[in-house]
Every structure is written in C-alpha cells, then in structure tokens.
Amino acid sequence: MRTRSLLALAGTATALALAVAAPASADGSAVLTTGGAGGTAVATGDTLTAPLASGTSATLYSSATGTSGVKCTSSQFTATVTGNPAAPGTATESVTGHTFDPSSCTSNVTGVTGVSSITVDNLPYTATVASDGALTVSPASGSTIQTTVKLRTLLGTITCVYQAPSLTGKTDNTDSSISFTNQKFTKSSGSSLCFANGYFTAKYAPVTDGGSPVYVN
C-alpha cells in the first residue's frame, strides 16, 4: 500500500510539473490573445508591433560564437495578423516592417568606422506562430529573406547583402516576447570587408496589439 501511494504521489507530481512546463493553451481560445493566456482573441487585420526587449541588442555577428560584427540597440518589427484560429493551432501574420535605427548601431569589424543603414528587403514576409511557441518567418515564393547593411570605412561606404531561406524563433508568454538566436545569413554580395556569414540574434518584447501584450495559446 505504501509503495502504491508513493508511486501515485510521484505520478501526480510529474503530471503537475508537465502542466506547468507546457505552453499555455486553452481549448476554445484563439492562438493569439490579449488580456492573458486564453483571453480575448486578436482580430484578423490587427497590427502587432514590438521593439527590442529593454536592455538588449540585435546582433549580426560573423560567427555563432563570436562577437565581431554589427550591434544595434534600437529595432522594431510590424506585422498584420492574417489568420488566428482556435488553439491549439497555428496563427499567420504578414511581416510588413522590420527596422533598425542606424544611430543605435555600431560595428567592431576591422576597417569599419560606423554603420550607415540596415535595411530589411523583400518584404512582406509570412510568419507562422504555433501553439507550442514555435515561430517561422518565410519569404514569398521565389524570394529570399534579405538584409542590406551599409558600413562606413576609411575608403568610403561599402554595401553588404545577406540572405537566408527562412528564420526560426520562439515566443514566450512570460514577457510576450519573440526571440531569434544565431539565425544564419550568407553573404550574397559585398566587399572583402563584409564577413562571409552573419548570425542574427535578437529578442523583441513586448509584442502588443493596440498597446496590449499578446499571448500565444
């Protein structure tokens, strides 16, 4: 009897731990809500925005483990909700804007004296957000995710163009954030001062709809 009781207690504790660890998902609620997990559904057509999380930077480094490249402390994305089904499911968005304030950007690449601009090309992109928190950003068919970085050097301004087939990230209801970690871009054109690969890392928070934090269910 004591053995069965201990096993039952262990099983209950394990179930509770799994419930806490699992992403928020309320049957009948939409994938994207405001007011909390399982709250009010975000309407199709609503615009979502998010700045960089406070105290963080967006980086494009030459390697996944290095610190050489470009760093920005001001960036923002804008997306329009195109589908928000009941949870569990996958919401869809059209990413219409992704900007970086060049005045907040610096570079420690040898020979580079400053950052003139960072432009995200080929917009809009399609984003999918699943109930488990997985986020995928994809370009239009036949296109690519592309970023153009213009750097100032002692010999003038150089242009570095980087491309990626897609980006993957994750969402977190703790702070209504989305995060990208070491997303690999490959140089498609640019001078020898442009590093061959760029690894993009950034955390955007909070994601809001009309000022209200957005949650994933």
mmCIF file of C-alpha atoms in Angstrom:
data_model
loop_
_atom_site.group_PDB
_atom_site.id
_atom_site.type_symbol
_atom_site.label_atom_id
_atom_site.label_comp_id
_atom_site.label_asym_id
_atom_site.label_seq_id
_atom_site.Cartn_x
_atom_site.Cartn_y
_atom_site.Cartn_z
ATOM 1 C CA MET A 1 0.000 0.000 0.000
ATOM 2 C CA ARG A 2 2.782 2.413 0.908
ATOM 3 C CA THR A 3 4.589 1.653 -2.375
ATOM 4 C CA ARG A 4 1.439 2.315 -4.412
ATOM 5 C CA SER A 5 0.833 5.572 -2.507
ATOM 6 C CA LEU A 6 4.357 6.787 -3.170
ATOM 7 C CA LEU A 7 4.064 5.879 -6.851
ATOM 8 C CA ALA A 8 0.726 7.665 -7.101
ATOM 9 C CA LEU A 9 2.196 10.747 -5.422
ATOM 10 C CA ALA A 10 5.188 10.723 -7.812
ATOM 11 C CA GLY A 11 2.880 10.378 -10.795
ATOM 12 C CA THR A 12 0.785 13.329 -9.628
ATOM 13 C CA ALA A 13 3.879 15.487 -9.109
ATOM 14 C CA THR A 14 5.157 14.605 -12.580
ATOM 15 C CA ALA A 15 1.820 15.500 -14.167
ATOM 16 C CA LEU A 16 1.769 18.839 -12.377
ATOM 17 C CA ALA A 17 5.336 19.588 -13.484
ATOM 18 C CA LEU A 18 4.461 18.831 -17.098
ATOM 19 C CA ALA A 19 1.386 21.031 -16.889
ATOM 20 C CA VAL A 20 3.475 23.957 -15.679
ATOM 21 C CA ALA A 21 6.165 23.428 -18.325
ATOM 22 C CA ALA A 22 3.756 23.139 -21.264
ATOM 23 C CA PRO A 23 2.899 26.234 -23.336
ATOM 24 C CA ALA A 24 -0.308 27.981 -22.370
ATOM 25 C CA SER A 25 -3.189 26.506 -24.364
ATOM 26 C CA ALA A 26 -6.838 26.904 -23.527
ATOM 27 C CA ASP A 27 -9.351 24.893 -25.543
ATOM 28 C CA GLY A 28 -11.731 27.245 -27.294
ATOM 29 C CA SER A 29 -9.401 30.248 -27.135
ATOM 30 C CA ALA A 30 -7.596 31.609 -30.166
ATOM 31 C CA VAL A 31 -3.890 31.057 -30.749
ATOM 32 C CA LEU A 32 -3.208 34.785 -30.238
ATOM 33 C CA THR A 33 -4.964 36.604 -27.412
ATOM 34 C CA THR A 34 -4.716 39.776 -25.351
ATOM 35 C CA GLY A 35 -5.507 40.188 -21.672
ATOM 36 C CA GLY A 36 -3.676 36.974 -20.807
ATOM 37 C CA ALA A 37 -3.451 33.387 -21.985
ATOM 38 C CA GLY A 38 -6.920 32.284 -23.066
ATOM 39 C CA GLY A 39 -8.059 35.908 -23.180
ATOM 40 C CA THR A 40 -9.608 37.979 -25.961
ATOM 41 C CA ALA A 41 -8.800 36.782 -29.471
ATOM 42 C CA VAL A 42 -6.629 39.073 -31.580
ATOM 43 C CA ALA A 43 -8.680 40.074 -34.611
ATOM 44 C CA THR A 44 -7.613 39.300 -38.151
ATOM 45 C CA GLY A 45 -6.291 42.521 -39.644
ATOM 46 C CA ASP A 46 -4.898 43.833 -36.363
ATOM 47 C CA THR A 47 -1.360 45.244 -36.397
ATOM 48 C CA LEU A 48 1.209 43.841 -33.971
ATOM 49 C CA THR A 49 4.357 45.744 -33.056
ATOM 50 C CA ALA A 50 7.363 45.092 -30.846
ATOM 51 C CA PRO A 51 10.618 46.888 -30.028
ATOM 52 C CA LEU A 52 13.766 45.214 -28.816
ATOM 53 C CA ALA A 53 13.394 43.946 -25.283
ATOM 54 C CA SER A 54 14.604 46.520 -22.781
ATOM 55 C CA GLY A 55 18.355 46.385 -22.217
ATOM 56 C CA THR A 56 19.040 44.040 -25.145
ATOM 57 C CA SER A 57 20.645 44.399 -28.578
ATOM 58 C CA ALA A 58 20.093 42.935 -32.016
ATOM 59 C CA THR A 59 23.350 41.497 -33.337
ATOM 60 C CA LEU A 60 24.629 40.252 -36.666
ATOM 61 C CA TYR A 61 27.917 38.556 -35.867
ATOM 62 C CA SER A 62 30.371 36.823 -38.189
ATOM 63 C CA SER A 63 30.122 33.543 -36.274
ATOM 64 C CA ALA A 64 27.658 31.827 -33.973
ATOM 65 C CA THR A 65 30.076 32.041 -31.029
ATOM 66 C CA GLY A 66 31.943 35.271 -31.804
ATOM 67 C CA THR A 67 31.304 38.944 -31.033
ATOM 68 C CA SER A 68 32.631 40.565 -34.222
ATOM 69 C CA GLY A 69 30.052 42.248 -36.422
ATOM 70 C CA VAL A 70 27.210 44.721 -36.025
ATOM 71 C CA LYS A 71 25.169 45.538 -32.917
ATOM 72 C CA CYS A 72 22.012 47.715 -32.688
ATOM 73 C CA THR A 73 20.125 48.789 -29.574
ATOM 74 C CA SER A 74 17.022 50.094 -31.383
ATOM 75 C CA SER A 75 14.925 47.949 -33.717
ATOM 76 C CA GLN A 76 11.228 47.239 -34.265
ATOM 77 C CA PHE A 77 9.014 44.945 -36.268
ATOM 78 C CA THR A 78 5.437 45.377 -37.506
ATOM 79 C CA ALA A 79 3.127 42.565 -38.602
ATOM 80 C CA THR A 80 -0.510 42.212 -39.624
ATOM 81 C CA VAL A 81 -2.497 39.220 -38.369
ATOM 82 C CA THR A 82 -3.864 37.280 -41.338
ATOM 83 C CA GLY A 83 -5.231 34.245 -39.507
ATOM 84 C CA ASN A 84 -5.929 33.413 -35.862
ATOM 85 C CA PRO A 85 -7.654 30.033 -35.459
ATOM 86 C CA ALA A 86 -8.736 28.314 -32.273
ATOM 87 C CA ALA A 87 -5.989 26.820 -30.128
ATOM 88 C CA PRO A 88 -4.221 24.539 -30.455
ATOM 89 C CA GLY A 89 -3.315 25.660 -33.943
ATOM 90 C CA THR A 90 -1.136 27.999 -35.977
ATOM 91 C CA ALA A 91 -1.707 31.723 -36.436
ATOM 92 C CA THR A 92 -0.401 33.533 -39.506
ATOM 93 C CA GLU A 93 0.955 37.043 -39.933
ATOM 94 C CA SER A 94 2.305 39.259 -42.691
ATOM 95 C CA VAL A 95 5.525 40.945 -41.588
ATOM 96 C CA THR A 96 5.310 44.361 -43.214
ATOM 97 C CA GLY A 97 8.105 46.188 -41.421
ATOM 98 C CA HIS A 98 11.407 45.418 -39.698
ATOM 99 C CA THR A 99 13.566 48.437 -38.985
ATOM 100 C CA PHE A 100 16.896 49.226 -37.343
ATOM 101 C CA ASP A 101 17.860 52.723 -36.193
ATOM 102 C CA PRO A 102 21.359 53.222 -37.647
ATOM 103 C CA SER A 103 22.175 55.819 -34.988
ATOM 104 C CA SER A 104 21.954 52.996 -32.423
ATOM 105 C CA CYS A 105 24.195 50.654 -34.407
ATOM 106 C CA THR A 106 27.926 50.077 -34.015
ATOM 107 C CA SER A 107 30.467 47.775 -35.631
ATOM 108 C CA ASN A 108 33.751 46.368 -34.371
ATOM 109 C CA VAL A 109 34.803 44.890 -37.718
ATOM 110 C CA THR A 110 38.399 45.811 -38.576
ATOM 111 C CA GLY A 111 38.432 48.675 -41.077
ATOM 112 C CA VAL A 112 34.821 49.706 -40.390
ATOM 113 C CA THR A 113 34.207 53.091 -38.746
ATOM 114 C CA GLY A 114 30.418 53.072 -38.496
ATOM 115 C CA VAL A 115 27.024 51.824 -39.689
ATOM 116 C CA SER A 116 25.146 53.917 -42.261
ATOM 117 C CA SER A 117 21.998 51.795 -42.530
ATOM 118 C CA ILE A 118 20.466 48.357 -42.153
ATOM 119 C CA THR A 119 17.534 47.632 -44.457
ATOM 120 C CA VAL A 120 15.332 44.538 -44.484
ATOM 121 C CA ASP A 121 14.439 43.825 -48.114
ATOM 122 C CA ASN A 122 11.818 41.786 -49.974
ATOM 123 C CA LEU A 123 9.004 42.493 -47.515
ATOM 124 C CA PRO A 124 6.380 41.390 -46.733
ATOM 125 C CA TYR A 125 7.334 38.057 -45.206
ATOM 126 C CA THR A 126 4.951 35.419 -43.882
ATOM 127 C CA ALA A 127 5.178 34.437 -40.216
ATOM 128 C CA THR A 128 3.550 31.452 -38.558
ATOM 129 C CA VAL A 129 3.089 31.160 -34.789
ATOM 130 C CA ALA A 130 2.189 27.740 -33.403
ATOM 131 C CA SER A 131 0.546 26.983 -30.080
ATOM 132 C CA ASP A 132 3.780 25.371 -28.857
ATOM 133 C CA GLY A 133 5.562 28.721 -29.275
ATOM 134 C CA ALA A 134 7.422 27.892 -32.492
ATOM 135 C CA LEU A 135 7.805 30.858 -34.849
ATOM 136 C CA THR A 136 8.813 30.667 -38.516
ATOM 137 C CA VAL A 137 9.405 33.595 -40.872
ATOM 138 C CA SER A 138 9.405 32.852 -44.613
ATOM 139 C CA PRO A 139 9.772 34.973 -47.759
ATOM 140 C CA ALA A 140 7.349 34.997 -50.666
ATOM 141 C CA SER A 141 7.629 32.119 -53.131
ATOM 142 C CA GLY A 142 10.709 32.535 -55.287
ATOM 143 C CA SER A 143 12.146 35.206 -52.987
ATOM 144 C CA THR A 144 14.517 35.209 -50.022
ATOM 145 C CA ILE A 145 14.878 36.901 -46.668
ATOM 146 C CA GLN A 146 17.427 39.617 -47.293
ATOM 147 C CA THR A 147 19.185 42.322 -45.285
ATOM 148 C CA THR A 148 21.354 45.063 -46.756
ATOM 149 C CA VAL A 149 23.982 46.525 -44.433
ATOM 150 C CA LYS A 150 25.852 49.700 -45.396
ATOM 151 C CA LEU A 151 29.077 50.255 -43.472
ATOM 152 C CA ARG A 152 31.363 53.276 -43.371
ATOM 153 C CA THR A 153 35.062 52.608 -43.859
ATOM 154 C CA LEU A 154 38.186 54.711 -44.259
ATOM 155 C CA LEU A 155 37.845 54.179 -48.019
ATOM 156 C CA GLY A 156 34.139 55.045 -48.218
ATOM 157 C CA THR A 157 30.814 53.256 -47.763
ATOM 158 C CA ILE A 158 30.538 49.557 -48.588
ATOM 159 C CA THR A 159 27.337 47.562 -49.091
ATOM 160 C CA CYS A 160 26.963 44.041 -47.717
ATOM 161 C CA VAL A 161 23.938 41.962 -48.725
ATOM 162 C CA TYR A 162 22.981 38.903 -46.652
ATOM 163 C CA GLN A 163 20.307 36.300 -47.390
ATOM 164 C CA ALA A 164 18.570 33.451 -45.560
ATOM 165 C CA PRO A 165 15.926 30.970 -46.749
ATOM 166 C CA SER A 166 13.872 31.410 -43.558
ATOM 167 C CA LEU A 167 14.131 32.267 -39.868
ATOM 168 C CA THR A 168 13.002 30.311 -36.844
ATOM 169 C CA GLY A 169 12.359 31.654 -33.371
ATOM 170 C CA LYS A 170 10.251 31.141 -30.283
ATOM 171 C CA THR A 171 7.639 33.012 -28.280
ATOM 172 C CA ASP A 172 7.429 33.374 -24.508
ATOM 173 C CA ASN A 173 4.282 34.408 -22.625
ATOM 174 C CA THR A 174 6.324 35.460 -19.595
ATOM 175 C CA ASP A 175 7.126 38.781 -21.250
ATOM 176 C CA SER A 176 5.143 38.494 -24.525
ATOM 177 C CA SER A 177 8.402 38.163 -26.432
ATOM 178 C CA ILE A 178 9.757 36.607 -29.577
ATOM 179 C CA SER A 179 13.404 35.569 -29.805
ATOM 180 C CA PHE A 180 15.774 34.668 -32.606
ATOM 181 C CA THR A 181 19.109 33.008 -31.830
ATOM 182 C CA ASN A 182 22.033 32.664 -34.252
ATOM 183 C CA GLN A 183 19.906 32.671 -37.392
ATOM 184 C CA LYS A 184 22.384 32.182 -40.231
ATOM 185 C CA PHE A 185 22.611 34.586 -43.172
ATOM 186 C CA THR A 186 25.043 34.099 -46.062
ATOM 187 C CA LYS A 187 26.693 37.000 -47.878
ATOM 188 C CA SER A 188 25.348 37.257 -51.411
ATOM 189 C CA SER A 189 27.372 40.338 -52.404
ATOM 190 C CA GLY A 190 29.802 42.836 -50.915
ATOM 191 C CA SER A 191 33.471 43.654 -50.478
ATOM 192 C CA SER A 192 36.049 41.608 -48.633
ATOM 193 C CA LEU A 193 35.328 43.687 -45.517
ATOM 194 C CA CYS A 194 31.845 42.117 -45.404
ATOM 195 C CA PHE A 195 32.007 38.955 -43.303
ATOM 196 C CA ALA A 196 31.058 35.794 -45.206
ATOM 197 C CA ASN A 197 28.244 34.764 -42.845
ATOM 198 C CA GLY A 198 26.035 36.722 -40.489
ATOM 199 C CA TYR A 199 24.376 35.199 -37.410
ATOM 200 C CA PHE A 200 21.318 37.160 -36.262
ATOM 201 C CA THR A 201 20.241 37.219 -32.617
ATOM 202 C CA ALA A 202 17.526 39.436 -31.130
ATOM 203 C CA LYS A 203 14.714 39.465 -28.597
ATOM 204 C CA TYR A 204 11.637 41.630 -29.200
ATOM 205 C CA ALA A 205 9.279 42.434 -26.323
ATOM 206 C CA PRO A 206 6.583 43.099 -25.603
ATOM 207 C CA VAL A 207 4.632 42.158 -28.711
ATOM 208 C CA THR A 208 1.495 44.289 -28.489
ATOM 209 C CA ASP A 209 -1.842 44.752 -30.236
ATOM 210 C CA GLY A 210 -3.001 48.319 -29.747
ATOM 211 C CA GLY A 211 -0.800 48.584 -26.665
ATOM 212 C CA SER A 212 -1.993 45.313 -25.111
ATOM 213 C CA PRO A 213 0.520 42.446 -24.739
ATOM 214 C CA VAL A 214 -0.108 39.447 -26.982
ATOM 215 C CA TYR A 215 -0.094 35.864 -25.672
ATOM 216 C CA VAL A 216 0.239 32.550 -27.501
ATOM 217 C CA ASN A 217 -2.146 29.726 -26.585
#
